[in-house]
mmCIF file of C-alpha atoms in Angstrom:
data_model
loop_
_atom_site.group_PDB
_atom_site.id
_atom_site.type_symbol
_atom_site.label_atom_id
_atom_site.label_comp_id
_atom_site.label_asym_id
_atom_site.label_seq_id
_atom_site.Cartn_x
_atom_site.Cartn_y
_atom_site.Cartn_z
ATOM 1 C CA MET A 729 6.118 -8.389 28.185
ATOM 2 C CA THR A 730 2.916 -6.489 27.786
ATOM 3 C CA ASP A 731 -0.334 -8.181 28.679
ATOM 4 C CA ILE A 732 -2.567 -8.029 25.632
ATOM 5 C CA ASP A 733 -5.781 -9.842 26.550
ATOM 6 C CA THR A 734 -6.216 -12.987 24.406
ATOM 7 C CA GLY A 735 -9.947 -12.430 23.884
ATOM 8 C CA THR A 736 -9.379 -8.826 22.808
ATOM 9 C CA LEU A 737 -6.596 -9.882 20.461
ATOM 10 C CA TRP A 738 -8.711 -12.493 18.676
ATOM 11 C CA THR A 739 -11.649 -10.093 18.476
ATOM 12 C CA VAL A 740 -9.375 -7.558 16.783
ATOM 13 C CA ILE A 741 -7.896 -10.151 14.410
ATOM 14 C CA ILE A 742 -11.280 -11.503 13.306
ATOM 15 C CA VAL A 743 -13.225 -8.229 13.102
ATOM 16 C CA LEU A 744 -10.308 -6.439 11.438
ATOM 17 C CA GLY A 745 -9.998 -9.296 8.949
ATOM 18 C CA LEU A 746 -13.712 -9.185 8.074
ATOM 19 C CA GLY A 747 -13.693 -5.386 7.932
ATOM 20 C CA SER A 748 -10.601 -5.263 5.726
ATOM 21 C CA PHE A 749 -12.113 -7.795 3.345
ATOM 22 C CA GLY A 750 -15.336 -5.779 3.285
ATOM 23 C CA LEU A 751 -13.439 -2.612 2.359
ATOM 24 C CA ARG A 752 -11.644 -4.433 -0.462
ATOM 25 C CA PHE A 753 -14.822 -6.103 -1.716
ATOM 26 C CA VAL A 754 -17.250 -3.199 -1.479
ATOM 27 C CA PHE A 755 -16.799 -1.865 -5.026
ATOM 28 C CA THR A 756 -15.411 -4.766 -7.081
ATOM 29 C CA GLY A 757 -17.896 -7.130 -5.454
ATOM 30 C CA LEU A 758 -21.032 -5.029 -5.216
ATOM 31 C CA VAL A 759 -20.690 -2.578 -8.100
ATOM 32 C CA GLY A 760 -19.385 -5.235 -10.475
ATOM 33 C CA ASP A 761 -19.464 -4.122 -14.097
ATOM 34 C CA ARG A 762 -22.085 -1.407 -13.689
ATOM 35 C CA ALA A 763 -20.702 1.847 -15.121
ATOM 36 C CA MET A 764 -19.581 4.489 -12.665
ATOM 37 C CA PRO A 765 -19.985 8.203 -13.458
ATOM 38 C CA PRO A 766 -17.007 9.937 -15.131
ATOM 39 C CA TRP A 767 -16.393 12.282 -12.186
ATOM 40 C CA VAL A 768 -15.961 9.258 -9.886
ATOM 41 C CA LEU A 769 -13.521 7.624 -12.305
ATOM 42 C CA ARG A 770 -11.597 10.902 -12.631
ATOM 43 C CA HIS A 771 -11.064 10.949 -8.852
ATOM 44 C CA LEU A 772 -10.196 7.264 -8.668
ATOM 45 C CA ARG A 773 -7.321 7.743 -11.128
ATOM 46 C CA TYR A 774 -5.463 9.651 -8.392
ATOM 47 C CA THR A 775 -6.093 7.186 -5.543
ATOM 48 C CA ALA A 776 -2.615 5.681 -5.417
ATOM 49 C CA VAL A 777 -0.644 8.888 -6.023
ATOM 50 C CA ALA A 778 -2.611 10.613 -3.243
ATOM 51 C CA ILE A 779 -2.980 7.934 -0.553
ATOM 52 C CA LEU A 780 0.561 6.541 -0.564
ATOM 53 C CA PRO A 781 2.332 9.924 -0.250
ATOM 54 C CA ALA A 782 -0.150 10.841 2.501
ATOM 55 C CA LEU A 783 0.720 7.596 4.305
ATOM 56 C CA VAL A 784 4.475 8.138 3.932
ATOM 57 C CA ALA A 785 4.862 11.882 4.612
ATOM 58 C CA PRO A 786 4.352 11.726 8.403
ATOM 59 C CA LEU A 787 6.587 8.623 8.640
ATOM 60 C CA VAL A 788 9.397 10.553 6.916
ATOM 61 C CA VAL A 789 9.018 13.817 8.824
ATOM 62 C CA TRP A 790 8.320 12.285 12.243
ATOM 63 C CA PRO A 791 9.774 8.730 12.262
ATOM 64 C CA ALA A 792 8.461 6.435 15.012
ATOM 65 C CA ALA A 793 11.924 4.912 15.521
ATOM 66 C CA THR A 794 13.278 8.272 16.745
ATOM 67 C CA ASP A 795 10.125 9.009 18.784
ATOM 68 C CA GLY A 796 9.020 11.548 16.198
ATOM 69 C CA ALA A 797 12.262 13.549 16.031
ATOM 70 C CA PHE A 798 13.314 14.555 12.507
ATOM 71 C CA ASP A 799 16.091 12.201 11.424
ATOM 72 C CA VAL A 800 18.643 13.116 8.742
ATOM 73 C CA PRO A 801 19.457 9.532 7.570
ATOM 74 C CA ARG A 802 15.769 8.660 7.171
ATOM 75 C CA ALA A 803 14.883 11.922 5.419
ATOM 76 C CA ALA A 804 17.871 11.555 3.085
ATOM 77 C CA ALA A 805 16.938 7.940 2.339
ATOM 78 C CA ALA A 806 13.394 9.001 1.486
ATOM 79 C CA ALA A 807 14.660 11.771 -0.793
ATOM 80 C CA ALA A 808 17.094 9.379 -2.491
ATOM 81 C CA ALA A 809 14.426 6.726 -3.123
ATOM 82 C CA LEU A 810 12.008 9.304 -4.524
ATOM 83 C CA GLY A 811 14.652 11.087 -6.607
ATOM 84 C CA ILE A 812 16.100 7.934 -8.173
ATOM 85 C CA GLY A 813 12.580 6.655 -8.788
ATOM 86 C CA LEU A 814 11.605 9.869 -10.565
ATOM 87 C CA VAL A 815 14.743 9.944 -12.716
ATOM 88 C CA THR A 816 15.032 6.241 -13.619
ATOM 89 C CA LYS A 817 11.364 5.088 -13.240
ATOM 90 C CA ASN A 818 12.954 1.960 -11.773
ATOM 91 C CA THR A 819 11.371 0.793 -8.504
ATOM 92 C CA ILE A 820 14.025 -1.710 -7.534
ATOM 93 C CA LEU A 821 16.902 0.730 -8.139
ATOM 94 C CA ALA A 822 15.045 3.323 -6.075
ATOM 95 C CA ILE A 823 14.628 0.876 -3.173
ATOM 96 C CA ILE A 824 18.293 -0.132 -3.268
ATOM 97 C CA THR A 825 19.429 3.508 -3.385
ATOM 98 C CA GLY A 826 17.115 4.445 -0.523
ATOM 99 C CA ALA A 827 18.234 1.548 1.675
ATOM 100 C CA GLY A 828 21.894 2.176 0.800
ATOM 101 C CA THR A 829 21.580 5.858 1.726
ATOM 102 C CA LEU A 830 19.894 4.975 5.014
ATOM 103 C CA TYR A 831 22.536 2.456 6.107
ATOM 104 C CA ALA A 832 25.468 4.614 4.925
ATOM 105 C CA LEU A 833 24.260 7.654 6.871
ATOM 106 C CA LEU A 834 23.270 5.663 9.964
ATOM 107 C CA TYR A 835 26.809 4.253 9.948
ATOM 108 C CA LEU A 836 28.568 7.590 9.255
ATOM 109 C CA LEU A 837 26.497 9.598 11.747
ATOM 110 C CA GLY A 838 26.771 6.834 14.327
ATOM 111 C CA MET B 1410 8.591 -1.743 -17.575
ATOM 112 C CA THR B 1411 6.979 -2.278 -20.951
ATOM 113 C CA SER B 1412 5.110 -5.525 -21.050
ATOM 114 C CA SER B 1413 5.170 -7.680 -24.125
ATOM 115 C CA ARG B 1414 1.851 -9.186 -25.146
ATOM 116 C CA ARG B 1415 3.703 -12.332 -26.126
ATOM 117 C CA LYS B 1416 4.247 -13.214 -22.452
ATOM 118 C CA SER B 1417 1.265 -14.596 -20.558
ATOM 119 C CA PRO B 1418 -0.426 -11.964 -18.377
ATOM 120 C CA TYR B 1419 0.236 -14.129 -15.312
ATOM 121 C CA VAL B 1420 3.992 -14.185 -15.995
ATOM 122 C CA SER B 1421 4.026 -10.440 -16.753
ATOM 123 C CA GLY B 1422 2.362 -9.852 -13.390
ATOM 124 C CA ILE B 1423 5.010 -11.888 -11.584
ATOM 125 C CA ILE B 1424 7.824 -10.025 -13.351
ATOM 126 C CA ASP B 1425 6.351 -6.573 -12.753
ATOM 127 C CA SER B 1426 5.733 -7.070 -9.045
ATOM 128 C CA SER B 1427 8.929 -9.016 -8.311
ATOM 129 C CA PRO B 1428 10.838 -5.877 -7.133
ATOM 130 C CA PHE B 1429 8.528 -5.896 -4.117
ATOM 131 C CA ILE B 1430 10.185 -9.091 -2.885
ATOM 132 C CA LEU B 1431 12.889 -6.773 -1.513
ATOM 133 C CA VAL B 1432 10.246 -4.879 0.405
ATOM 134 C CA ILE B 1433 7.927 -7.617 1.586
ATOM 135 C CA ILE B 1434 10.699 -9.605 3.262
ATOM 136 C CA PRO B 1435 11.783 -6.889 5.738
ATOM 137 C CA PHE B 1436 8.208 -5.582 6.133
ATOM 138 C CA ALA B 1437 6.698 -8.982 6.986
ATOM 139 C CA SER B 1438 9.655 -9.939 9.197
ATOM 140 C CA LEU B 1439 9.300 -6.668 11.063
ATOM 141 C CA PHE B 1440 5.655 -7.399 11.831
ATOM 142 C CA GLY B 1441 6.588 -10.858 13.092
ATOM 143 C CA VAL B 1442 9.348 -9.403 15.277
ATOM 144 C CA LEU B 1443 7.212 -6.597 16.730
ATOM 145 C CA ALA B 1444 4.228 -8.884 17.359
ATOM 146 C CA THR B 1445 6.434 -11.334 19.262
ATOM 147 C CA GLU B 1446 7.966 -8.467 21.237
ATOM 148 C CA ALA B 1447 4.403 -7.418 22.139
ATOM 149 C CA GLY B 1448 3.798 -10.873 23.607
ATOM 150 C CA LEU B 1449 1.847 -12.529 20.779
ATOM 151 C CA SER B 1450 2.388 -16.238 20.155
ATOM 152 C CA VAL B 1451 3.540 -17.479 16.753
ATOM 153 C CA VAL B 1452 -0.004 -18.736 16.020
ATOM 154 C CA GLU B 1453 -1.551 -15.383 16.931
ATOM 155 C CA THR B 1454 1.018 -13.508 14.839
ATOM 156 C CA MET B 1455 0.388 -15.757 11.820
ATOM 157 C CA ALA B 1456 -3.392 -15.440 12.212
ATOM 158 C CA PHE B 1457 -2.985 -11.666 12.147
ATOM 159 C CA SER B 1458 -1.076 -11.746 8.854
ATOM 160 C CA VAL B 1459 -3.238 -14.385 7.146
ATOM 161 C CA VAL B 1460 -6.639 -13.039 8.225
ATOM 162 C CA VAL B 1461 -5.961 -9.294 7.960
ATOM 163 C CA ILE B 1462 -3.242 -9.267 5.243
ATOM 164 C CA ALA B 1463 -2.659 -5.494 5.507
ATOM 165 C CA GLY B 1464 0.700 -4.380 6.868
ATOM 166 C CA ALA B 1465 0.021 -0.780 7.830
ATOM 167 C CA ALA B 1466 -3.295 -1.655 9.522
ATOM 168 C CA GLN B 1467 -1.655 -4.545 11.389
ATOM 169 C CA PHE B 1468 1.084 -2.248 12.709
ATOM 170 C CA THR B 1469 -1.556 0.288 13.771
ATOM 171 C CA ALA B 1470 -3.636 -2.342 15.589
ATOM 172 C CA LEU B 1471 -0.579 -3.836 17.289
ATOM 173 C CA GLN B 1472 0.587 -0.413 18.469
ATOM 174 C CA LEU B 1473 -2.812 0.419 19.986
ATOM 175 C CA LEU B 1474 -3.252 -3.044 21.563
ATOM 176 C CA GLN B 1475 0.052 -2.528 23.370
ATOM 177 C CA GLU B 1476 -1.218 0.801 24.649
ATOM 178 C CA ASN B 1477 -4.326 -1.022 25.976
ATOM 179 C CA ALA B 1478 -6.621 1.175 23.883
ATOM 180 C CA PRO B 1479 -10.326 0.171 23.879
ATOM 181 C CA THR B 1480 -11.117 -2.538 21.314
ATOM 182 C CA ALA B 1481 -13.476 -0.235 19.391
ATOM 183 C CA ILE B 1482 -10.698 2.361 18.995
ATOM 184 C CA VAL B 1483 -8.186 -0.279 17.861
ATOM 185 C CA LEU B 1484 -10.630 -1.480 15.203
ATOM 186 C CA ALA B 1485 -11.696 1.997 14.081
ATOM 187 C CA SER B 1486 -8.103 3.202 13.683
ATOM 188 C CA ALA B 1487 -6.870 0.125 11.838
ATOM 189 C CA LEU B 1488 -9.893 0.157 9.531
ATOM 190 C CA ALA B 1489 -9.343 3.873 8.867
ATOM 191 C CA VAL B 1490 -5.794 3.072 7.740
ATOM 192 C CA ASN B 1491 -7.372 0.455 5.475
ATOM 193 C CA LEU B 1492 -10.043 2.767 4.050
ATOM 194 C CA ARG B 1493 -7.698 3.215 1.106
ATOM 195 C CA MET B 1494 -8.526 -0.417 0.233
ATOM 196 C CA ALA B 1495 -12.093 0.716 -0.516
ATOM 197 C CA MET B 1496 -10.635 3.325 -2.850
ATOM 198 C CA TYR B 1497 -8.437 0.674 -4.465
ATOM 199 C CA SER B 1498 -11.509 -1.544 -4.827
ATOM 200 C CA ALA B 1499 -13.413 1.284 -6.507
ATOM 201 C CA SER B 1500 -10.476 2.016 -8.766
ATOM 202 C CA LEU B 1501 -10.181 -1.665 -9.820
ATOM 203 C CA THR B 1502 -13.911 -1.998 -10.520
ATOM 204 C CA PRO B 1503 -13.902 -0.596 -14.089
ATOM 205 C CA TYR B 1504 -11.168 -3.130 -14.964
ATOM 206 C CA ILE B 1505 -12.198 -6.378 -13.268
ATOM 207 C CA GLY B 1506 -15.815 -5.693 -12.271
ATOM 208 C CA ALA B 1507 -17.038 -8.022 -15.042
ATOM 209 C CA ALA B 1508 -15.113 -11.040 -13.681
ATOM 210 C CA PRO B 1509 -17.054 -13.847 -11.933
ATOM 211 C CA LEU B 1510 -17.971 -13.115 -8.315
ATOM 212 C CA TRP B 1511 -15.664 -15.766 -6.853
ATOM 213 C CA GLN B 1512 -12.704 -14.265 -8.748
ATOM 214 C CA ARG B 1513 -13.600 -10.788 -7.528
ATOM 215 C CA ALA B 1514 -13.775 -12.144 -3.960
ATOM 216 C CA ILE B 1515 -10.298 -13.684 -4.271
ATOM 217 C CA CYS B 1516 -8.911 -10.476 -5.812
ATOM 218 C CA ALA B 1517 -10.501 -8.507 -2.963
ATOM 219 C CA TYR B 1518 -8.768 -10.653 -0.323
ATOM 220 C CA LEU B 1519 -5.462 -10.255 -2.215
ATOM 221 C CA THR B 1520 -5.705 -6.476 -2.760
ATOM 222 C CA VAL B 1521 -2.700 -4.911 -1.050
ATOM 223 C CA ASP B 1522 -0.755 -1.767 -1.944
ATOM 224 C CA GLN B 1523 1.718 -3.595 -4.174
ATOM 225 C CA THR B 1524 -0.726 -5.747 -6.134
ATOM 226 C CA TYR B 1525 -3.054 -2.780 -6.620
ATOM 227 C CA ILE B 1526 -0.354 -0.386 -7.819
ATOM 228 C CA VAL B 1527 1.263 -2.824 -10.241
ATOM 229 C CA SER B 1528 -2.072 -3.972 -11.674
ATOM 230 C CA VAL B 1529 -3.659 -0.563 -12.151
ATOM 231 C CA ALA B 1530 -0.504 0.741 -13.830
ATOM 232 C CA GLU B 1531 -0.635 -2.203 -16.280
ATOM 233 C CA TYR B 1532 -4.385 -1.818 -16.938
ATOM 234 C CA GLU B 1533 -3.829 1.854 -17.790
ATOM 235 C CA ARG B 1534 -0.927 1.008 -20.118
ATOM 236 C CA GLU B 1535 -2.720 -1.862 -21.882
ATOM 237 C CA PRO B 1536 -6.364 -0.810 -22.253
ATOM 238 C CA GLN B 1537 -7.113 -3.614 -24.716
ATOM 239 C CA MET B 1538 -6.569 -6.380 -22.107
ATOM 240 C CA THR B 1539 -9.537 -8.702 -21.577
ATOM 241 C CA VAL B 1540 -11.060 -9.135 -18.127
ATOM 242 C CA ARG B 1541 -9.631 -12.657 -18.013
ATOM 243 C CA GLU B 1542 -6.138 -11.346 -18.795
ATOM 244 C CA ARG B 1543 -6.490 -8.657 -16.144
ATOM 245 C CA VAL B 1544 -7.409 -11.199 -13.460
ATOM 246 C CA ALA B 1545 -4.509 -13.425 -14.575
ATOM 247 C CA TYR B 1546 -2.148 -10.436 -14.400
ATOM 248 C CA PHE B 1547 -3.469 -9.589 -10.922
ATOM 249 C CA MET B 1548 -2.843 -13.157 -9.728
ATOM 250 C CA GLY B 1549 0.673 -12.904 -11.169
ATOM 251 C CA ALA B 1550 1.287 -9.654 -9.276
ATOM 252 C CA VAL B 1551 0.145 -11.419 -6.093
ATOM 253 C CA THR B 1552 2.457 -14.414 -6.495
ATOM 254 C CA PRO B 1553 5.818 -12.858 -5.428
ATOM 255 C CA VAL B 1554 4.141 -10.824 -2.669
ATOM 256 C CA VAL B 1555 1.497 -12.643 -0.628
ATOM 257 C CA PRO B 1556 3.192 -16.028 0.035
ATOM 258 C CA LEU B 1557 6.310 -14.139 1.179
ATOM 259 C CA TRP B 1558 4.114 -12.026 3.447
ATOM 260 C CA TYR B 1559 3.018 -15.219 5.272
ATOM 261 C CA ILE B 1560 6.439 -16.882 5.260
ATOM 262 C CA PHE B 1561 8.391 -13.909 6.549
ATOM 263 C CA THR B 1562 5.815 -13.048 9.199
ATOM 264 C CA TYR B 1563 6.612 -16.552 10.471
ATOM 265 C CA VAL B 1564 10.375 -16.021 10.187
ATOM 266 C CA GLY B 1565 10.096 -12.711 12.063
ATOM 267 C CA ALA B 1566 7.918 -14.290 14.752
ATOM 268 C CA VAL B 1567 10.424 -17.104 15.268
ATOM 269 C CA LEU B 1568 13.448 -14.769 15.302
ATOM 270 C CA GLY B 1569 11.459 -12.570 17.656
ATOM 271 C CA THR B 1570 13.453 -10.282 19.844
ATOM 272 C CA GLN B 1571 16.852 -11.181 18.398
ATOM 273 C CA VAL B 1572 16.730 -8.519 15.647
ATOM 274 C CA PRO B 1573 18.605 -5.372 16.740
ATOM 275 C CA ASP B 1574 17.056 -1.909 16.313
ATOM 276 C CA SER B 1575 20.155 -0.820 14.371
ATOM 277 C CA TRP B 1576 18.784 -2.659 11.320
ATOM 278 C CA ALA B 1577 16.282 0.208 11.011
ATOM 279 C CA LEU B 1578 13.586 -2.087 9.626
ATOM 280 C CA ASP B 1579 11.031 0.579 10.520
ATOM 281 C CA PHE B 1580 12.003 2.525 7.411
ATOM 282 C CA ALA B 1581 11.392 -0.293 4.943
ATOM 283 C CA ILE B 1582 7.823 0.969 4.485
ATOM 284 C CA PRO B 1583 8.512 4.609 3.549
ATOM 285 C CA ILE B 1584 11.359 3.705 1.177
ATOM 286 C CA ALA B 1585 9.263 1.061 -0.536
ATOM 287 C CA PHE B 1586 6.219 3.274 -0.949
ATOM 288 C CA LEU B 1587 8.273 6.199 -2.288
ATOM 289 C CA ALA B 1588 10.031 3.920 -4.763
ATOM 290 C CA MET B 1589 6.640 2.634 -5.932
ATOM 291 C CA ILE B 1590 5.089 6.083 -6.279
ATOM 292 C CA ALA B 1591 7.873 7.767 -8.239
ATOM 293 C CA PRO B 1592 7.244 6.077 -11.627
ATOM 294 C CA MET B 1593 3.539 6.959 -11.374
ATOM 295 C CA PHE B 1594 4.019 10.713 -11.798
ATOM 296 C CA ARG B 1595 3.072 10.733 -15.456
ATOM 297 C CA THR B 1596 1.139 13.999 -15.679
ATOM 298 C CA LEU B 1597 1.001 17.332 -13.858
ATOM 299 C CA ALA B 1598 -2.288 16.150 -12.307
ATOM 300 C CA HIS B 1599 -0.511 13.193 -10.644
ATOM 301 C CA VAL B 1600 2.156 15.512 -9.204
ATOM 302 C CA VAL B 1601 -0.436 17.987 -7.900
ATOM 303 C CA ALA B 1602 -2.466 15.145 -6.327
ATOM 304 C CA ALA B 1603 0.623 13.871 -4.478
ATOM 305 C CA LEU B 1604 1.796 17.313 -3.316
ATOM 306 C CA VAL B 1605 -1.631 18.280 -1.980
ATOM 307 C CA ALA B 1606 -1.945 14.887 -0.235
ATOM 308 C CA VAL B 1607 1.460 15.338 1.439
ATOM 309 C CA VAL B 1608 0.728 18.873 2.661
ATOM 310 C CA VAL B 1609 -2.709 17.921 4.014
ATOM 311 C CA ALA B 1610 -1.317 14.734 5.619
ATOM 312 C CA LEU B 1611 1.262 16.777 7.551
ATOM 313 C CA LEU B 1612 -1.291 19.439 8.553
ATOM 314 C CA ALA B 1613 -3.814 16.753 9.611
ATOM 315 C CA ALA B 1614 -1.298 14.639 11.541
ATOM 316 C CA GLY B 1615 -3.044 15.498 14.814
ATOM 317 C CA VAL B 1616 -6.469 14.273 13.688
ATOM 318 C CA PRO B 1617 -7.363 11.236 15.837
ATOM 319 C CA TYR B 1618 -7.791 7.607 14.721
ATOM 320 C CA SER B 1619 -5.586 8.000 11.618
ATOM 321 C CA LEU B 1620 -8.385 9.877 9.861
ATOM 322 C CA GLY B 1621 -5.826 12.442 8.699
ATOM 323 C CA LEU B 1622 -4.714 9.882 6.118
ATOM 324 C CA ILE B 1623 -8.198 9.635 4.636
ATOM 325 C CA ILE B 1624 -8.709 13.403 4.643
ATOM 326 C CA ALA B 1625 -5.344 13.885 2.906
ATOM 327 C CA GLY B 1626 -6.076 11.140 0.376
ATOM 328 C CA ILE B 1627 -9.435 12.638 -0.582
ATOM 329 C CA ALA B 1628 -7.899 16.129 -0.826
ATOM 330 C CA GLY B 1629 -5.173 14.769 -3.119
ATOM 331 C CA MET B 1630 -7.682 12.919 -5.318
ATOM 332 C CA MET B 1631 -9.814 16.056 -5.661
ATOM 333 C CA ALA B 1632 -6.749 18.137 -6.496
ATOM 334 C CA GLY B 1633 -5.707 15.618 -9.161
ATOM 335 C CA ALA B 1634 -9.191 15.496 -10.695
ATOM 336 C CA GLN B 1635 -9.465 19.302 -10.786
ATOM 337 C CA THR B 1636 -6.012 19.638 -12.350
ATOM 338 C CA GLU B 1637 -6.995 17.106 -15.001
ATOM 339 C CA LEU B 1638 -10.173 19.082 -15.821
ATOM 340 C CA TRP B 1639 -8.159 22.306 -15.992
ATOM 341 C CA LEU B 1640 -5.563 20.721 -18.304
ATOM 342 C CA ASP B 1641 -8.350 19.350 -20.539
ATOM 343 C CA ARG B 1642 -10.004 22.754 -20.805
ATOM 344 C CA ARG B 1643 -6.687 24.404 -21.631
ATOM 345 C CA ALA B 1644 -5.953 21.795 -24.331
ATOM 346 C CA GLU B 1645 -9.391 22.447 -25.893
ATOM 347 C CA THR B 1646 -8.978 26.217 -26.047
ATOM 348 C CA ALA B 1647 -5.406 26.024 -27.397
ATOM 349 C CA PRO B 1648 -5.118 26.733 -31.142
#
């Protein structure tokens, strides 16, 4: 077992909790219903479609579970989830296809 | 998923975010398992999930704590992963900014990737919703997600080290996020935003403290906004 210091751990939990709440509250809480300029709104429309792919791309190309080595089952699962999602627009079907692809290939490739 | 205005917004929210049940269960369990493997008690693991309520940031913090990184670095990295929450907050503001402060505070605590994505997609589809309906929808989107996040963190923490690596729970996150993103590619601008974000994220992978994510996100948002402007100009000049 690793020896994470209890004081450090609780400091991280509490400060990270307060900080995360602050990040979530900063605009909805402080800006409220004051109008934001159109150029800001135009950028905000692309928040989700930019941030989530940016979060996922390194996880797909360099998975932590294989110590960063490219992994065919994981890459194929990612492609399957994205492809089925694009074609069917159905999130749950995309998740099932992705997970199914991952387990099938992990089994077949041993 | 077309929502019928005959259903209550709260129920519509529950229905629209219910696919994430499949995702939250392995994701939350995985955090519980990994935290226990790192030597955290069940109470500490639960406190992490209830206080922080942000999967990716929790995994980042846990990873760095195990590496005995300085506390300031642990906090900076995990908060950088969560900077997207500020962008989510900004993006929700035009829709729910007029709600009472206490409601906005509760929504802020409950803003996670899933609730944000489902809610914003609905607000864009149904522009005539009232602020009250939007908050109700948001609370509905939270209902199948957040309680399960707590419960399955606990289950994972109790199961602890018994879960074998062959379950490949690590890949629950990428599959879930990709499945969520796919239906959002409605215009060329959305596709360009995502492609630019992916390319920059891979190029910036070496940037310390997870800041590559933020750089890539901003690059993608700018690319999307510029594409939208370009498409608008082209539509205006077309006969």
